[in-house]
Amino acid sequence: MSETPQIQIVLADDHALVLEGLRALLSAEPDFLVVATATDGERLLEAVRRFTPDVVVMDLQMPFMDGLTCLRHIRAAEIPARVLVISAFGDAQTLRAVVEGGADGFALKTDTPEMTLAAIRQVAAGHMVFPEAIRRWLVRKPAQDPNALTDREEAVLALVAEGKSNVQIGVALNLSENTVKFHLKNLFLKLGVTNRTEAASKFHKR
């Protein structure tokens, strides 16, 4: 009987009770393996570099180095770990910072255990996990025409029409790759297209 491949996880939270609760929750799942825990940002980075986990589950509020700074270091070092931020704060400013910092997902500490487990599995599988409402904070829809593209979406579309990749678009517009994906998803919906080729065709037909 073959064993289920385990998702290796590093947990980080400055509250010991929350950290131990998360560890107990995840350790009860056969497909999860918690390889390290940390109570501050510096120890988190050490653990990520040492164990190169599949997923990092971390809080934003941590001593010595906050979660957003840790996230930037992880992305700058090109460590191939997916990052799920778990926070008590779900305001627009926090969500925007998490997305633009390059996180793969966001969950609230008030979510049910089942929702948290599902979010980790989805992030590990390569999906982005964010509240639907985040679109309202990432882009501002014009009041008169909900299908009109924003200035940012227009800029993304123009680069798509030039054949640029998501990474190249992100560099050109100073956006994270995740943010580029959100803009693409929105402009595809507004244009009524399903892929980059159709979007580029619409752009050139204007």
PDB file of C-alpha atoms in Angstrom, residues 7-8 48-56 73-83 102 104 123-124 126:
ATOM      1  CA  ILE A   7       2.868  18.383   1.769  1.00  0.00           C
ATOM      2  CA  GLN A   8       5.790  19.772   3.774  1.00  0.00           C
ATOM      3  CA  VAL A  48      12.316  28.211   4.983  1.00  0.00           C
ATOM      4  CA  ARG A  49      15.912  28.287   3.751  1.00  0.00           C
ATOM      5  CA  ARG A  50      16.793  25.136   5.670  1.00  0.00           C
ATOM      6  CA  PHE A  51      13.782  22.947   4.837  1.00  0.00           C
ATOM      7  CA  THR A  52      12.551  24.466   1.507  1.00  0.00           C
ATOM      8  CA  PRO A  53       8.951  23.469   2.304  1.00  0.00           C
ATOM      9  CA  ASP A  54       6.124  23.127  -0.179  1.00  0.00           C
ATOM     10  CA  VAL A  55       3.986  25.634   1.708  1.00  0.00           C
ATOM     11  CA  VAL A  56       4.658  28.399   4.238  1.00  0.00           C
ATOM     12  CA  HIS A  73      12.680  37.970   1.136  1.00  0.00           C
ATOM     13  CA  ILE A  74      11.237  34.588   0.141  1.00  0.00           C
ATOM     14  CA  ARG A  75      10.277  35.885  -3.298  1.00  0.00           C
ATOM     15  CA  ALA A  76      13.562  37.746  -3.804  1.00  0.00           C
ATOM     16  CA  ALA A  77      15.501  34.573  -2.974  1.00  0.00           C
ATOM     17  CA  GLU A  78      13.341  32.645  -5.488  1.00  0.00           C
ATOM     18  CA  ILE A  79      12.621  29.955  -2.906  1.00  0.00           C
ATOM     19  CA  PRO A  80      10.050  27.639  -4.552  1.00  0.00           C
ATOM     20  CA  ALA A  81       7.634  27.673  -1.637  1.00  0.00           C
ATOM     21  CA  ARG A  82       3.995  28.645  -1.850  1.00  0.00           C
ATOM     22  CA  VAL A  83       2.872  31.115   0.797  1.00  0.00           C
ATOM     23  CA  GLY A 102       3.470  37.806  -4.017  1.00  0.00           C
ATOM     24  CA  ASP A 104      -0.346  32.615  -3.136  1.00  0.00           C
ATOM     25  CA  VAL A 123      -2.265  26.649  -2.458  1.00  0.00           C
ATOM     26  CA  ALA A 124      -0.064  23.528  -2.460  1.00  0.00           C
ATOM     27  CA  GLY A 126      -0.807  25.698  -7.377  1.00  0.00           C
TER      28      GLY A 126
END
